[in-house]
mmCIF file of C-alpha atoms in Angstrom:
data_model
loop_
_atom_site.group_PDB
_atom_site.id
_atom_site.type_symbol
_atom_site.label_atom_id
_atom_site.label_comp_id
_atom_site.label_asym_id
_atom_site.label_seq_id
_atom_site.Cartn_x
_atom_site.Cartn_y
_atom_site.Cartn_z
ATOM 1 C CA UNK A 1 93.232 145.332 63.143
ATOM 2 C CA UNK A 2 91.444 146.959 66.299
ATOM 3 C CA UNK A 3 88.632 144.655 66.249
ATOM 4 C CA UNK A 4 88.356 142.784 69.723
ATOM 5 C CA UNK A 5 88.369 139.183 69.255
ATOM 6 C CA UNK A 6 85.736 136.837 70.166
ATOM 7 C CA UNK A 7 83.906 134.169 68.964
ATOM 8 C CA UNK A 8 81.246 136.490 67.624
ATOM 9 C CA UNK A 9 83.669 138.780 65.971
ATOM 10 C CA UNK A 10 86.101 136.009 64.318
ATOM 11 C CA UNK A 11 83.733 135.166 61.439
ATOM 12 C CA UNK A 12 83.723 139.030 60.511
ATOM 13 C CA UNK A 13 87.699 139.096 60.626
ATOM 14 C CA UNK A 14 87.648 136.090 58.139
ATOM 15 C CA UNK A 15 85.204 137.840 56.210
ATOM 16 C CA UNK A 16 87.369 140.860 55.659
ATOM 17 C CA UNK A 17 89.629 138.577 53.669
ATOM 18 C CA UNK A 18 87.416 139.193 50.871
ATOM 19 C CA UNK A 19 87.439 142.906 50.974
ATOM 20 C CA UNK A 20 87.917 144.859 47.844
ATOM 21 C CA UNK A 21 91.132 146.637 49.393
ATOM 22 C CA UNK A 22 94.458 145.134 49.422
ATOM 23 C CA UNK A 23 95.156 146.733 52.782
ATOM 24 C CA UNK A 24 92.348 145.689 54.725
ATOM 25 C CA UNK A 25 92.695 141.993 53.425
ATOM 26 C CA UNK A 26 96.495 142.041 54.459
ATOM 27 C CA UNK A 27 95.396 143.567 57.887
ATOM 28 C CA UNK A 28 92.442 140.723 58.120
ATOM 29 C CA UNK A 29 95.217 138.153 57.838
ATOM 30 C CA UNK A 30 97.782 139.904 60.263
ATOM 31 C CA UNK A 31 94.875 139.512 62.758
ATOM 32 C CA UNK A 32 94.103 135.915 62.072
ATOM 33 C CA UNK A 33 97.805 135.167 62.285
ATOM 34 C CA UNK A 34 98.768 137.365 65.477
ATOM 35 C CA UNK A 35 95.294 137.516 67.479
ATOM 36 C CA UNK A 36 93.126 134.720 66.468
ATOM 37 C CA UNK A 37 94.055 131.080 67.786
ATOM 38 C CA UNK A 38 93.423 128.389 65.155
ATOM 39 C CA UNK A 39 91.634 126.488 67.539
ATOM 40 C CA UNK A 40 88.846 129.398 68.034
ATOM 41 C CA UNK A 41 88.180 129.252 64.004
ATOM 42 C CA UNK A 42 85.521 126.901 62.519
ATOM 43 C CA UNK A 43 86.795 124.495 59.898
ATOM 44 C CA UNK A 44 84.826 125.988 57.236
ATOM 45 C CA UNK A 45 86.324 129.545 58.007
ATOM 46 C CA UNK A 46 89.970 127.953 58.204
ATOM 47 C CA UNK A 47 89.689 126.783 54.822
ATOM 48 C CA UNK A 48 88.302 129.663 53.286
ATOM 49 C CA UNK A 49 90.881 131.896 54.747
ATOM 50 C CA UNK A 50 93.701 129.392 53.388
ATOM 51 C CA UNK A 51 91.923 128.928 49.777
ATOM 52 C CA UNK A 52 91.467 132.681 49.561
ATOM 53 C CA UNK A 53 95.165 133.629 50.742
ATOM 54 C CA UNK A 54 97.125 131.090 48.747
ATOM 55 C CA UNK A 55 95.083 132.058 45.671
ATOM 56 C CA UNK A 56 95.906 136.032 46.398
ATOM 57 C CA UNK A 57 97.025 138.141 43.389
ATOM 58 C CA UNK A 58 98.323 140.780 45.603
ATOM 59 C CA UNK A 59 101.879 139.668 46.720
ATOM 60 C CA UNK A 60 101.552 141.561 50.224
ATOM 61 C CA UNK A 61 98.263 139.993 51.042
ATOM 62 C CA UNK A 62 99.360 136.342 50.061
ATOM 63 C CA UNK A 63 102.576 136.897 52.075
ATOM 64 C CA UNK A 64 100.615 137.693 55.113
ATOM 65 C CA UNK A 65 98.185 134.516 54.473
ATOM 66 C CA UNK A 66 101.260 132.492 54.239
ATOM 67 C CA UNK A 67 102.562 133.798 57.489
ATOM 68 C CA UNK A 68 99.075 132.696 58.948
ATOM 69 C CA UNK A 69 99.439 129.351 57.374
ATOM 70 C CA UNK A 70 102.714 129.010 59.046
ATOM 71 C CA UNK A 71 101.466 130.256 62.445
ATOM 72 C CA UNK A 72 98.640 127.580 62.183
ATOM 73 C CA UNK A 73 101.202 125.114 61.341
ATOM 74 C CA UNK A 74 103.248 125.893 64.373
ATOM 75 C CA UNK A 75 100.280 125.892 66.691
ATOM 76 C CA UNK A 76 99.824 122.173 65.720
ATOM 77 C CA UNK A 77 103.636 121.667 66.995
ATOM 78 C CA UNK A 78 104.741 121.280 63.395
ATOM 79 C CA UNK A 79 102.669 118.344 62.999
ATOM 80 C CA UNK A 80 101.234 118.747 59.317
ATOM 81 C CA UNK A 81 98.833 115.756 59.557
ATOM 82 C CA UNK A 82 97.020 117.651 62.454
ATOM 83 C CA UNK A 83 96.803 120.771 60.428
ATOM 84 C CA UNK A 84 95.139 118.659 57.525
ATOM 85 C CA UNK A 85 92.646 117.262 60.065
ATOM 86 C CA UNK A 86 91.834 120.510 61.496
ATOM 87 C CA UNK A 87 91.071 121.685 57.659
ATOM 88 C CA UNK A 88 89.130 118.579 57.112
ATOM 89 C CA UNK A 89 90.975 117.187 54.343
ATOM 90 C CA UNK A 90 88.312 114.973 52.918
ATOM 91 C CA UNK A 91 85.672 117.794 52.666
ATOM 92 C CA UNK A 92 88.591 120.604 51.707
ATOM 93 C CA UNK A 93 90.834 118.324 49.515
ATOM 94 C CA UNK A 94 91.834 121.364 47.301
ATOM 95 C CA UNK A 95 92.525 123.435 50.285
ATOM 96 C CA UNK A 96 94.606 120.804 51.776
ATOM 97 C CA UNK A 97 96.474 119.976 49.011
ATOM 98 C CA UNK A 98 97.377 123.699 48.443
ATOM 99 C CA UNK A 99 98.388 124.053 52.023
ATOM 100 C CA UNK A 100 100.942 121.175 51.848
ATOM 101 C CA UNK A 101 102.487 122.491 48.477
ATOM 102 C CA UNK A 102 102.802 125.983 50.219
ATOM 103 C CA UNK A 103 104.587 124.430 53.210
ATOM 104 C CA UNK A 104 106.856 122.499 50.878
ATOM 105 C CA UNK A 105 107.479 125.673 48.980
ATOM 106 C CA UNK A 106 108.500 127.828 51.833
ATOM 107 C CA UNK A 107 110.529 124.743 53.554
ATOM 108 C CA UNK A 108 108.328 123.874 56.439
ATOM 109 C CA UNK A 109 107.982 120.401 54.677
ATOM 110 C CA UNK A 110 111.088 118.680 53.133
ATOM 111 C CA UNK A 111 110.142 116.153 50.740
ATOM 112 C CA UNK A 112 113.499 114.232 51.033
ATOM 113 C CA UNK A 113 113.395 114.143 54.732
ATOM 114 C CA UNK A 114 110.065 112.877 54.588
ATOM 115 C CA UNK A 115 111.002 110.127 52.324
ATOM 116 C CA UNK A 116 113.978 109.445 54.518
ATOM 117 C CA UNK A 117 111.603 108.951 57.783
ATOM 118 C CA UNK A 118 110.341 105.637 55.972
ATOM 119 C CA UNK A 119 113.672 104.119 56.580
ATOM 120 C CA UNK A 120 113.768 105.340 59.965
ATOM 121 C CA UNK A 121 110.321 103.439 60.542
ATOM 122 C CA UNK A 122 108.772 106.734 61.548
ATOM 123 C CA UNK A 123 107.031 107.978 58.373
ATOM 124 C CA UNK A 124 104.103 110.391 59.047
ATOM 125 C CA UNK A 125 100.498 108.609 59.080
ATOM 126 C CA UNK A 126 102.561 105.232 58.705
ATOM 127 C CA UNK A 127 103.635 105.985 55.133
ATOM 128 C CA UNK A 128 102.863 104.005 51.961
ATOM 129 C CA UNK A 129 104.666 100.985 52.694
ATOM 130 C CA UNK A 130 102.259 99.164 54.693
ATOM 131 C CA UNK A 131 100.629 95.647 55.108
ATOM 132 C CA UNK A 132 97.927 96.346 52.279
ATOM 133 C CA UNK A 133 96.346 92.434 52.799
ATOM 134 C CA UNK A 134 95.912 93.067 56.671
ATOM 135 C CA UNK A 135 94.400 96.541 55.867
ATOM 136 C CA UNK A 136 91.774 94.930 53.522
ATOM 137 C CA UNK A 137 91.221 92.066 55.772
ATOM 138 C CA UNK A 138 90.865 93.694 59.216
ATOM 139 C CA UNK A 139 89.471 97.268 58.269
ATOM 140 C CA UNK A 140 85.971 96.528 59.307
ATOM 141 C CA UNK A 141 87.065 95.069 62.721
ATOM 142 C CA UNK A 142 89.678 97.837 63.319
ATOM 143 C CA UNK A 143 89.181 100.860 60.935
ATOM 144 C CA UNK A 144 92.595 102.355 62.573
ATOM 145 C CA UNK A 145 94.491 100.320 59.965
ATOM 146 C CA UNK A 146 93.220 102.276 57.234
ATOM 147 C CA UNK A 147 94.968 105.355 55.922
ATOM 148 C CA UNK A 148 93.655 108.655 57.262
ATOM 149 C CA UNK A 149 92.395 111.047 54.346
ATOM 150 C CA UNK A 150 95.002 113.735 55.574
ATOM 151 C CA UNK A 151 97.685 111.196 55.274
ATOM 152 C CA UNK A 152 96.616 110.214 51.959
ATOM 153 C CA UNK A 153 96.622 113.734 50.602
ATOM 154 C CA UNK A 154 100.179 114.357 52.437
ATOM 155 C CA UNK A 155 101.803 111.488 50.799
ATOM 156 C CA UNK A 156 100.344 112.092 47.458
ATOM 157 C CA UNK A 157 101.455 115.817 47.559
ATOM 158 C CA UNK A 158 105.062 114.891 48.786
ATOM 159 C CA UNK A 159 105.408 112.069 46.274
ATOM 160 C CA UNK A 160 104.469 114.279 43.499
ATOM 161 C CA UNK A 161 106.667 117.252 44.613
ATOM 162 C CA UNK A 162 109.597 114.633 44.446
ATOM 163 C CA UNK A 163 108.762 113.399 41.121
ATOM 164 C CA UNK A 164 108.377 117.064 39.593
ATOM 165 C CA UNK A 165 111.860 117.988 41.306
ATOM 166 C CA UNK A 166 113.452 114.865 39.787
ATOM 167 C CA UNK A 167 111.929 115.425 36.361
ATOM 168 C CA UNK A 168 112.915 119.512 36.352
ATOM 169 C CA UNK A 169 116.446 118.527 37.731
ATOM 170 C CA UNK A 170 116.715 115.908 34.880
ATOM 171 C CA UNK A 171 115.610 118.285 32.211
ATOM 172 C CA UNK A 172 118.148 120.772 33.578
ATOM 173 C CA UNK A 173 121.047 118.241 33.327
ATOM 174 C CA UNK A 174 120.074 117.485 29.590
ATOM 175 C CA UNK A 175 120.540 120.807 28.497
ATOM 176 C CA UNK A 176 123.299 121.944 30.795
ATOM 177 C CA UNK A 177 127.071 121.722 30.225
ATOM 178 C CA UNK A 178 130.040 121.239 32.687
ATOM 179 C CA UNK A 179 129.266 121.378 36.371
ATOM 180 C CA UNK A 180 126.148 122.601 36.160
ATOM 181 C CA UNK A 181 125.190 119.011 34.220
ATOM 182 C CA UNK A 182 126.826 117.279 36.886
ATOM 183 C CA UNK A 183 124.946 118.969 39.768
ATOM 184 C CA UNK A 184 121.666 118.789 38.180
ATOM 185 C CA UNK A 185 122.006 114.822 37.320
ATOM 186 C CA UNK A 186 122.880 114.486 40.950
ATOM 187 C CA UNK A 187 119.895 116.268 42.307
ATOM 188 C CA UNK A 188 117.650 114.459 40.168
ATOM 189 C CA UNK A 189 119.129 111.057 41.213
ATOM 190 C CA UNK A 190 118.864 112.099 44.830
ATOM 191 C CA UNK A 191 115.043 113.015 44.347
ATOM 192 C CA UNK A 192 114.246 109.757 42.387
ATOM 193 C CA UNK A 193 116.099 107.745 45.131
ATOM 194 C CA UNK A 194 113.926 109.735 47.833
ATOM 195 C CA UNK A 195 110.626 109.069 45.646
ATOM 196 C CA UNK A 196 111.425 105.389 45.524
ATOM 197 C CA UNK A 197 111.917 105.193 49.269
ATOM 198 C CA UNK A 198 108.692 106.881 49.582
ATOM 199 C CA UNK A 199 106.683 104.627 47.378
ATOM 200 C CA UNK A 200 105.612 101.061 47.986
ATOM 201 C CA UNK A 201 108.347 98.701 47.037
ATOM 202 C CA UNK A 202 106.784 97.708 43.712
ATOM 203 C CA UNK A 203 103.804 98.739 41.481
ATOM 204 C CA UNK A 204 102.119 95.453 42.393
ATOM 205 C CA UNK A 205 102.371 96.712 46.286
ATOM 206 C CA UNK A 206 100.851 99.971 45.459
ATOM 207 C CA UNK A 207 98.045 98.232 43.447
ATOM 208 C CA UNK A 208 97.123 95.958 46.581
ATOM 209 C CA UNK A 209 97.336 99.122 48.814
ATOM 210 C CA UNK A 210 94.791 100.884 46.379
ATOM 211 C CA UNK A 211 92.453 97.753 46.292
ATOM 212 C CA UNK A 212 92.622 97.741 50.271
ATOM 213 C CA UNK A 213 91.934 101.293 50.775
ATOM 214 C CA UNK A 214 88.935 100.901 47.874
ATOM 215 C CA UNK A 215 87.452 98.526 50.326
ATOM 216 C CA UNK A 216 86.862 100.896 53.305
ATOM 217 C CA UNK A 217 88.027 104.491 52.161
ATOM 218 C CA UNK A 218 87.201 105.312 48.734
ATOM 219 C CA UNK A 219 88.728 109.015 49.298
ATOM 220 C CA UNK A 220 92.118 107.435 50.260
ATOM 221 C CA UNK A 221 91.966 105.180 47.226
ATOM 222 C CA UNK A 222 91.406 108.280 44.969
ATOM 223 C CA UNK A 223 94.545 109.926 46.687
ATOM 224 C CA UNK A 224 96.668 106.805 45.955
ATOM 225 C CA UNK A 225 95.487 106.170 42.500
ATOM 226 C CA UNK A 226 97.725 108.788 40.847
ATOM 227 C CA UNK A 227 100.814 107.352 42.436
ATOM 228 C CA UNK A 228 100.742 104.719 40.054
ATOM 229 C CA UNK A 229 101.619 107.097 37.150
ATOM 230 C CA UNK A 230 104.837 107.709 39.126
ATOM 231 C CA UNK A 231 106.043 104.113 39.182
ATOM 232 C CA UNK A 232 107.618 102.240 36.701
ATOM 233 C CA UNK A 233 104.799 100.127 34.815
ATOM 234 C CA UNK A 234 107.397 98.713 32.152
ATOM 235 C CA UNK A 235 106.704 95.122 33.930
ATOM 236 C CA UNK A 236 103.984 93.196 32.215
ATOM 237 C CA UNK A 237 102.553 92.170 35.386
ATOM 238 C CA UNK A 238 102.147 95.625 37.044
ATOM 239 C CA UNK A 239 100.516 96.868 33.797
ATOM 240 C CA UNK A 240 98.268 94.011 33.654
ATOM 241 C CA UNK A 241 97.509 94.548 37.298
ATOM 242 C CA UNK A 242 96.650 98.471 36.545
ATOM 243 C CA UNK A 243 94.356 97.380 33.672
ATOM 244 C CA UNK A 244 92.385 94.995 35.565
ATOM 245 C CA UNK A 245 92.200 97.579 38.475
ATOM 246 C CA UNK A 246 90.718 100.124 35.902
ATOM 247 C CA UNK A 247 88.612 97.590 34.325
ATOM 248 C CA UNK A 248 87.073 96.364 37.569
ATOM 249 C CA UNK A 249 86.440 100.094 38.674
ATOM 250 C CA UNK A 250 84.854 100.921 35.015
ATOM 251 C CA UNK A 251 82.483 97.859 35.499
ATOM 252 C CA UNK A 252 81.609 98.573 39.128
ATOM 253 C CA UNK A 253 77.814 99.116 39.263
ATOM 254 C CA UNK A 254 76.600 102.404 41.194
ATOM 255 C CA UNK A 255 75.357 101.711 44.822
ATOM 256 C CA UNK A 256 72.315 103.129 46.162
ATOM 257 C CA UNK A 257 74.430 105.663 48.169
ATOM 258 C CA UNK A 258 76.302 106.924 45.046
ATOM 259 C CA UNK A 259 73.140 107.483 43.349
ATOM 260 C CA UNK A 260 71.854 109.309 46.223
ATOM 261 C CA UNK A 261 75.057 111.569 45.998
ATOM 262 C CA UNK A 262 74.511 111.927 42.581
ATOM 263 C CA UNK A 263 70.888 112.258 42.701
ATOM 264 C CA UNK A 264 70.613 110.381 39.487
ATOM 265 C CA UNK A 265 69.935 106.721 39.874
ATOM 266 C CA UNK A 266 72.303 104.864 37.581
ATOM 267 C CA UNK A 267 73.973 107.960 36.346
ATOM 268 C CA UNK A 268 77.587 106.758 36.415
ATOM 269 C CA UNK A 269 79.693 103.477 35.378
ATOM 270 C CA UNK A 270 82.169 104.263 38.282
ATOM 271 C CA UNK A 271 80.170 105.911 40.972
ATOM 272 C CA UNK A 272 81.681 109.279 40.280
ATOM 273 C CA UNK A 273 83.633 109.106 43.488
ATOM 274 C CA UNK A 274 83.910 112.413 44.606
ATOM 275 C CA UNK A 275 81.248 113.855 42.719
ATOM 276 C CA UNK A 276 83.360 115.796 40.361
ATOM 277 C CA UNK A 277 85.025 113.332 38.104
ATOM 278 C CA UNK A 278 88.447 112.885 39.948
ATOM 279 C CA UNK A 279 88.072 109.432 40.185
ATOM 280 C CA UNK A 280 87.370 108.683 36.511
ATOM 281 C CA UNK A 281 90.230 110.910 35.527
ATOM 282 C CA UNK A 282 92.663 109.196 37.696
ATOM 283 C CA UNK A 283 91.256 105.827 36.539
ATOM 284 C CA UNK A 284 92.158 107.201 32.512
ATOM 285 C CA UNK A 285 95.377 108.591 33.577
ATOM 286 C CA UNK A 286 96.364 105.227 35.086
ATOM 287 C CA UNK A 287 95.214 103.398 31.920
ATOM 288 C CA UNK A 288 97.351 105.706 29.643
ATOM 289 C CA UNK A 289 100.212 104.921 32.014
ATOM 290 C CA UNK A 290 99.850 101.149 31.399
#
């Protein structure tokens, strides 16, 4: 708490977030909140501090870490995508996801308002309702048409939050009686409407968007793929499209780059995107839903 802050001492402050003593960890987070500008902290240290803080078992230390996250969020003028870019969402996916979830939990991100921004024409990062064909045809000449990694993580987490809220409210309505049942049912309906507003108009549109991202941004495609499980795949065309997508990915041969990443030539049928099996698990989840 009394340590002078400089480029030399900042890594030592972050290292104290691992201290055995709760009080020391708490003071370290308070120092990062009040004395250390987020721009002075490296990407690796930012990710480490947030990862440790949001996984804290001590309530007081976790509360201090959440305050740090909120202060960093405001340092980017409330721009969540800028914060996720500062965390390098592609390299630190779990940290970026945890940060968005926590900002939703503390009310800094309101999923219903985010969904409403689609209708207003100003969705963060361009939203999910975009011209997938144009993206797939032009990304080589204009990479800016691709959804950014931070936007992909952001929209996936927001949509999953809306779906979870609708499911929980629906379950409450099913067991409640009287006014509580009416209120819970209304909340569930509102959340479902918000989810529909945020997602592409149909499963076919989302499939097209995944295919477009797959052409030039595999990380983005992996973020979008789980959203298929939130859509109604009752339509035969949508189910067939989802199955065709999964089939094509499972049959796709590994490239030299994928083999290098795995360090085992030809070791995976779907070239293990992400290296941790997340891509394959997403494909299996979609196939089960279809």
